[in-house]
mmCIF file of C-alpha atoms in Angstrom:
data_model
loop_
_atom_site.group_PDB
_atom_site.id
_atom_site.type_symbol
_atom_site.label_atom_id
_atom_site.label_comp_id
_atom_site.label_asym_id
_atom_site.label_seq_id
_atom_site.Cartn_x
_atom_site.Cartn_y
_atom_site.Cartn_z
ATOM 1 C CA UNK B 1 0.000 0.000 0.000
ATOM 2 C CA UNK B 2 0.884 3.654 -0.113
ATOM 3 C CA UNK B 3 1.478 4.066 3.585
ATOM 4 C CA UNK B 4 2.172 2.218 6.813
ATOM 5 C CA UNK B 5 -0.866 0.259 7.879
ATOM 6 C CA UNK B 6 -1.586 -0.767 11.463
ATOM 7 C CA UNK B 7 -4.282 -3.010 12.824
ATOM 8 C CA UNK B 8 -6.430 -3.001 14.748
ATOM 9 C CA UNK B 9 -6.947 0.730 15.034
ATOM 10 C CA UNK B 10 -8.512 0.268 18.451
ATOM 11 C CA UNK B 11 -8.248 -2.579 20.930
ATOM 12 C CA UNK B 12 -9.869 -2.943 24.325
ATOM 13 C CA UNK B 13 -8.643 -5.854 26.384
ATOM 14 C CA UNK B 14 -8.985 -7.143 29.910
ATOM 15 C CA UNK B 15 -6.079 -6.942 32.297
ATOM 16 C CA UNK B 16 -4.016 -10.117 32.138
ATOM 17 C CA UNK B 17 -4.872 -10.993 28.532
ATOM 18 C CA UNK B 18 -2.331 -11.112 25.706
ATOM 19 C CA UNK B 19 -2.632 -8.803 22.696
ATOM 20 C CA UNK B 20 -1.038 -8.758 19.258
ATOM 21 C CA UNK B 21 -0.626 -5.580 17.252
ATOM 22 C CA UNK B 22 0.200 -5.659 13.562
ATOM 23 C CA UNK B 23 2.179 -3.339 11.316
ATOM 24 C CA UNK B 24 2.420 -3.474 7.515
ATOM 25 C CA UNK B 25 5.302 -1.243 6.427
ATOM 26 C CA UNK B 26 5.720 0.458 3.096
ATOM 27 C CA UNK B 27 6.854 -2.059 0.518
ATOM 28 C CA UNK B 28 10.628 -2.032 0.147
ATOM 29 C CA UNK B 29 11.305 -0.278 3.439
ATOM 30 C CA UNK B 30 14.034 -2.188 5.224
ATOM 31 C CA UNK B 31 13.742 -0.453 8.604
ATOM 32 C CA UNK B 32 10.730 -0.767 10.908
ATOM 33 C CA UNK B 33 10.166 0.888 14.270
ATOM 34 C CA UNK B 34 7.704 0.561 17.137
ATOM 35 C CA UNK B 35 6.935 3.442 19.493
ATOM 36 C CA UNK B 36 4.529 3.877 22.366
ATOM 37 C CA UNK B 37 2.711 7.091 23.228
ATOM 38 C CA UNK B 38 0.822 7.422 26.465
ATOM 39 C CA UNK B 39 -1.951 9.985 26.760
ATOM 40 C CA UNK B 40 -0.514 13.494 26.683
ATOM 41 C CA UNK B 41 3.067 12.224 26.479
ATOM 42 C CA UNK B 42 5.773 12.118 23.836
ATOM 43 C CA UNK B 43 6.838 9.088 21.835
ATOM 44 C CA UNK B 44 8.737 6.336 23.606
ATOM 45 C CA UNK B 45 10.985 4.127 21.486
ATOM 46 C CA UNK B 46 10.381 0.384 21.894
ATOM 47 C CA UNK B 47 12.180 -1.651 19.214
ATOM 48 C CA UNK B 48 13.413 -1.525 15.644
ATOM 49 C CA UNK B 49 14.342 -3.878 12.872
ATOM 50 C CA UNK B 50 16.799 -3.296 10.049
ATOM 51 C CA UNK B 51 16.870 -5.867 7.281
ATOM 52 C CA UNK B 52 17.952 -9.266 8.527
ATOM 53 C CA UNK B 53 20.015 -7.943 11.433
ATOM 54 C CA UNK B 54 19.117 -8.748 15.015
ATOM 55 C CA UNK B 55 16.605 -6.178 16.276
ATOM 56 C CA UNK B 56 17.449 -3.420 18.724
ATOM 57 C CA UNK B 57 15.213 -4.241 21.671
ATOM 58 C CA UNK B 58 16.687 -1.664 24.023
ATOM 59 C CA UNK B 59 13.416 0.231 24.460
ATOM 60 C CA UNK B 60 11.161 -2.660 25.445
ATOM 61 C CA UNK B 61 9.881 -1.864 28.954
ATOM 62 C CA UNK B 62 9.635 -5.444 30.238
ATOM 63 C CA UNK B 63 9.844 -9.070 29.184
ATOM 64 C CA UNK B 64 6.077 -9.032 28.642
ATOM 65 C CA UNK B 65 6.786 -7.122 25.418
ATOM 66 C CA UNK B 66 8.146 -8.805 22.305
ATOM 67 C CA UNK B 67 8.125 -8.167 18.578
ATOM 68 C CA UNK B 68 8.752 -10.156 15.463
ATOM 69 C CA UNK B 69 9.314 -9.281 11.865
ATOM 70 C CA UNK B 70 9.376 -11.656 8.933
ATOM 71 C CA UNK B 71 12.060 -10.523 6.502
ATOM 72 C CA UNK B 72 11.237 -7.021 5.381
ATOM 73 C CA UNK B 73 7.493 -7.319 5.703
ATOM 74 C CA UNK B 74 4.897 -7.474 8.435
ATOM 75 C CA UNK B 75 5.770 -6.990 12.089
ATOM 76 C CA UNK B 76 3.773 -7.961 15.155
ATOM 77 C CA UNK B 77 4.160 -6.490 18.621
ATOM 78 C CA UNK B 78 2.954 -8.817 21.369
ATOM 79 C CA UNK B 79 2.148 -7.763 24.900
ATOM 80 C CA UNK B 80 1.604 -10.614 27.336
ATOM 81 C CA UNK B 81 -0.411 -10.383 30.565
ATOM 82 C CA UNK B 82 -1.439 -6.809 29.824
ATOM 83 C CA UNK B 83 -1.519 -4.265 32.624
ATOM 84 C CA UNK B 84 -3.403 -0.994 32.851
ATOM 85 C CA UNK B 85 -0.178 0.970 32.411
ATOM 86 C CA UNK B 86 0.157 -0.618 28.955
ATOM 87 C CA UNK B 87 -2.762 1.532 27.792
ATOM 88 C CA UNK B 88 -1.380 3.788 25.072
ATOM 89 C CA UNK B 89 -1.222 4.363 21.345
ATOM 90 C CA UNK B 90 1.314 2.052 19.722
ATOM 91 C CA UNK B 91 2.846 3.566 16.605
ATOM 92 C CA UNK B 92 4.770 1.832 13.864
ATOM 93 C CA UNK B 93 7.062 3.569 11.366
ATOM 94 C CA UNK B 94 9.140 2.395 8.433
ATOM 95 C CA UNK B 95 11.926 3.875 6.370
ATOM 96 C CA UNK B 96 14.090 2.970 3.442
ATOM 97 C CA UNK B 97 17.163 3.187 5.686
ATOM 98 C CA UNK B 98 18.866 5.690 3.418
ATOM 99 C CA UNK B 99 18.423 8.637 5.762
ATOM 100 C CA UNK B 100 15.139 9.926 4.399
ATOM 101 C CA UNK B 101 12.211 10.675 6.654
ATOM 102 C CA UNK B 102 10.318 7.906 8.365
ATOM 103 C CA UNK B 103 6.642 7.264 7.644
ATOM 104 C CA UNK B 104 4.381 6.556 10.594
ATOM 105 C CA UNK B 105 1.150 4.634 10.670
ATOM 106 C CA UNK B 106 -1.944 5.934 12.438
ATOM 107 C CA UNK B 107 -1.336 3.724 15.426
ATOM 108 C CA UNK B 108 -3.267 1.208 17.501
ATOM 109 C CA UNK B 109 -5.017 2.627 20.542
ATOM 110 C CA UNK B 110 -4.802 -0.017 23.262
ATOM 111 C CA UNK B 111 -7.006 0.244 26.328
ATOM 112 C CA UNK B 112 -6.535 -2.230 29.166
ATOM 113 C CA UNK B 113 -9.519 -2.407 31.505
ATOM 114 C CA UNK K 1 22.545 10.355 22.563
ATOM 115 C CA UNK K 2 22.331 14.021 21.642
ATOM 116 C CA UNK K 3 19.418 15.658 23.396
ATOM 117 C CA UNK K 4 17.175 18.449 22.166
ATOM 118 C CA UNK K 5 15.492 21.253 24.085
ATOM 119 C CA UNK K 6 12.362 22.966 22.802
ATOM 120 C CA UNK K 7 9.882 25.410 24.328
ATOM 121 C CA UNK K 8 6.832 23.654 25.689
ATOM 122 C CA UNK K 9 4.370 25.787 23.770
ATOM 123 C CA UNK K 10 4.112 28.659 21.307
ATOM 124 C CA UNK K 11 1.397 30.734 19.687
ATOM 125 C CA UNK K 12 1.347 32.295 16.243
ATOM 126 C CA UNK K 13 -1.201 34.318 14.297
ATOM 127 C CA UNK K 14 -2.652 32.812 11.159
ATOM 128 C CA UNK K 15 -0.834 33.997 8.042
ATOM 129 C CA UNK K 16 2.341 34.926 9.906
ATOM 130 C CA UNK K 17 5.605 32.994 9.931
ATOM 131 C CA UNK K 18 5.966 30.521 12.776
ATOM 132 C CA UNK K 19 9.558 30.148 14.002
ATOM 133 C CA UNK K 20 10.164 27.128 16.221
ATOM 134 C CA UNK K 21 13.539 26.978 17.975
ATOM 135 C CA UNK K 22 15.468 23.912 19.056
ATOM 136 C CA UNK K 23 18.706 23.549 20.987
ATOM 137 C CA UNK K 24 20.949 20.522 20.409
ATOM 138 C CA UNK K 25 24.248 21.635 21.880
ATOM 139 C CA UNK K 26 25.688 18.107 22.176
ATOM 140 C CA UNK K 27 25.057 17.124 18.576
ATOM 141 C CA UNK K 28 27.803 15.110 16.897
ATOM 142 C CA UNK K 29 29.282 15.923 13.514
ATOM 143 C CA UNK K 30 27.471 13.135 11.680
ATOM 144 C CA UNK K 31 24.084 13.520 13.344
ATOM 145 C CA UNK K 32 21.186 15.000 11.415
ATOM 146 C CA UNK K 33 18.434 17.237 12.750
ATOM 147 C CA UNK K 34 14.927 16.036 11.911
ATOM 148 C CA UNK K 35 11.599 17.773 12.399
ATOM 149 C CA UNK K 36 8.284 15.993 12.713
ATOM 150 C CA UNK K 37 4.854 17.158 13.720
ATOM 151 C CA UNK K 38 1.897 15.367 15.237
ATOM 152 C CA UNK K 39 -1.603 16.587 14.736
ATOM 153 C CA UNK K 40 -4.076 15.391 17.345
ATOM 154 C CA UNK K 41 -4.873 11.659 17.158
ATOM 155 C CA UNK K 42 -2.600 11.076 14.159
ATOM 156 C CA UNK K 43 0.838 9.525 13.743
ATOM 157 C CA UNK K 44 3.815 11.888 13.445
ATOM 158 C CA UNK K 45 4.423 13.424 10.027
ATOM 159 C CA UNK K 46 7.880 14.050 8.609
ATOM 160 C CA UNK K 47 8.574 17.707 7.798
ATOM 161 C CA UNK K 48 12.229 18.223 6.962
ATOM 162 C CA UNK K 49 15.762 17.271 7.951
ATOM 163 C CA UNK K 50 19.270 18.658 7.554
ATOM 164 C CA UNK K 51 22.913 18.202 8.490
ATOM 165 C CA UNK K 52 24.537 21.638 8.337
ATOM 166 C CA UNK K 53 23.175 23.537 5.373
ATOM 167 C CA UNK K 54 19.838 25.299 5.468
ATOM 168 C CA UNK K 55 17.063 23.304 3.823
ATOM 169 C CA UNK K 56 13.715 24.210 2.283
ATOM 170 C CA UNK K 57 10.853 22.133 0.974
ATOM 171 C CA UNK K 58 7.181 22.643 0.240
ATOM 172 C CA UNK K 59 6.290 22.480 3.923
ATOM 173 C CA UNK K 60 8.962 24.455 5.732
ATOM 174 C CA UNK K 61 12.487 25.820 5.980
ATOM 175 C CA UNK K 62 15.176 24.623 8.357
ATOM 176 C CA UNK K 63 17.876 27.007 9.513
ATOM 177 C CA UNK K 64 20.857 25.415 11.287
ATOM 178 C CA UNK K 65 23.412 27.617 13.031
ATOM 179 C CA UNK K 66 27.010 27.438 11.900
ATOM 180 C CA UNK K 67 28.096 25.670 15.096
ATOM 181 C CA UNK K 68 25.109 23.279 14.680
ATOM 182 C CA UNK K 69 24.123 23.720 18.301
ATOM 183 C CA UNK K 70 20.678 25.016 17.471
ATOM 184 C CA UNK K 71 18.181 25.186 14.645
ATOM 185 C CA UNK K 72 14.903 26.871 13.745
ATOM 186 C CA UNK K 73 11.981 25.442 11.839
ATOM 187 C CA UNK K 74 10.105 28.087 9.870
ATOM 188 C CA UNK K 75 6.547 27.706 8.633
ATOM 189 C CA UNK K 76 6.374 30.723 6.319
ATOM 190 C CA UNK K 77 2.604 31.323 6.267
ATOM 191 C CA UNK K 78 1.013 29.454 9.146
ATOM 192 C CA UNK K 79 -2.552 28.194 8.791
ATOM 193 C CA UNK K 80 -4.957 26.803 11.369
ATOM 194 C CA UNK K 81 -4.111 23.296 10.117
ATOM 195 C CA UNK K 82 -0.523 23.792 11.272
ATOM 196 C CA UNK K 83 -1.657 23.568 14.893
ATOM 197 C CA UNK K 84 0.224 20.526 16.188
ATOM 198 C CA UNK K 85 3.053 19.314 18.411
ATOM 199 C CA UNK K 86 6.383 19.828 16.654
ATOM 200 C CA UNK K 87 9.291 17.540 17.477
ATOM 201 C CA UNK K 88 12.926 18.399 16.900
ATOM 202 C CA UNK K 89 14.984 15.214 16.848
ATOM 203 C CA UNK K 90 18.640 14.400 16.473
ATOM 204 C CA UNK K 91 19.165 11.134 14.688
ATOM 205 C CA UNK K 92 21.342 8.805 16.722
ATOM 206 C CA UNK K 93 23.082 5.635 15.690
ATOM 207 C CA UNK K 94 21.237 2.537 16.845
ATOM 208 C CA UNK K 95 22.885 -0.627 18.008
ATOM 209 C CA UNK K 96 22.396 -2.259 14.639
ATOM 210 C CA UNK K 97 25.197 -1.259 12.305
ATOM 211 C CA UNK K 98 24.033 1.196 9.689
ATOM 212 C CA UNK K 99 20.606 1.650 11.256
ATOM 213 C CA UNK K 100 19.482 4.720 13.096
ATOM 214 C CA UNK K 101 16.559 5.357 15.384
ATOM 215 C CA UNK K 102 14.789 8.583 16.260
ATOM 216 C CA UNK K 103 14.562 9.634 19.896
ATOM 217 C CA UNK K 104 11.587 11.940 20.498
ATOM 218 C CA UNK K 105 11.457 14.595 23.215
ATOM 219 C CA UNK K 106 8.329 16.364 24.426
ATOM 220 C CA UNK K 107 8.124 18.760 21.492
ATOM 221 C CA UNK K 108 6.572 22.216 21.153
ATOM 222 C CA UNK K 109 2.818 22.568 21.120
ATOM 223 C CA UNK K 110 2.206 25.196 18.424
ATOM 224 C CA UNK K 111 -1.191 26.872 18.335
ATOM 225 C CA UNK K 112 -2.142 28.939 15.303
ATOM 226 C CA UNK K 113 -4.702 31.579 16.217
ATOM 227 C CA UNK K 114 -7.222 33.082 13.763
#
């Protein structure tokens, strides 16, 4: 597609359940990023993938968070045993890796009740 | 990682130029300055980036001081749709060779007034 696509756009889940968030990057973009944005806050880096290299997981807040990416395509962010503090908008971005600007998706709004 | 400092908020009259400052005094020689903006409930939108020369595109101009310790984003004729949070970001090298991640600060909340 023309842009970065994220699904679902909204997700309400019960505390303790696992959730999976999906990101479809722009075709041909080798780099993919996940960020979290809590209400009224700035963007918090979580993880990124570059080609077939091992991902940089330095921003993941706990071992309940994990992410996978198959080659240079779809990525999924998984949050296990969700907590209320996980409520946020989760944003995905991709880039060609050449230094040009990154393109963000519209995000998934996660609400843990 | 080089850090950026921006004012928390700014106001500008519609039709006037909006000048958004950013300090990045610890920037390294090979780090770029990027500007993004985020309109309410949307993902961030790329505006412009530069290394040391001034840059201009259809959205804005970027003025970088000679010592590279600060920069200014200029929206030449601000409209109500330019109301957003504007992020000034220095691109740092990630742990994966050749890859770079963006580290976002709190940004400047710019309000364009009619």
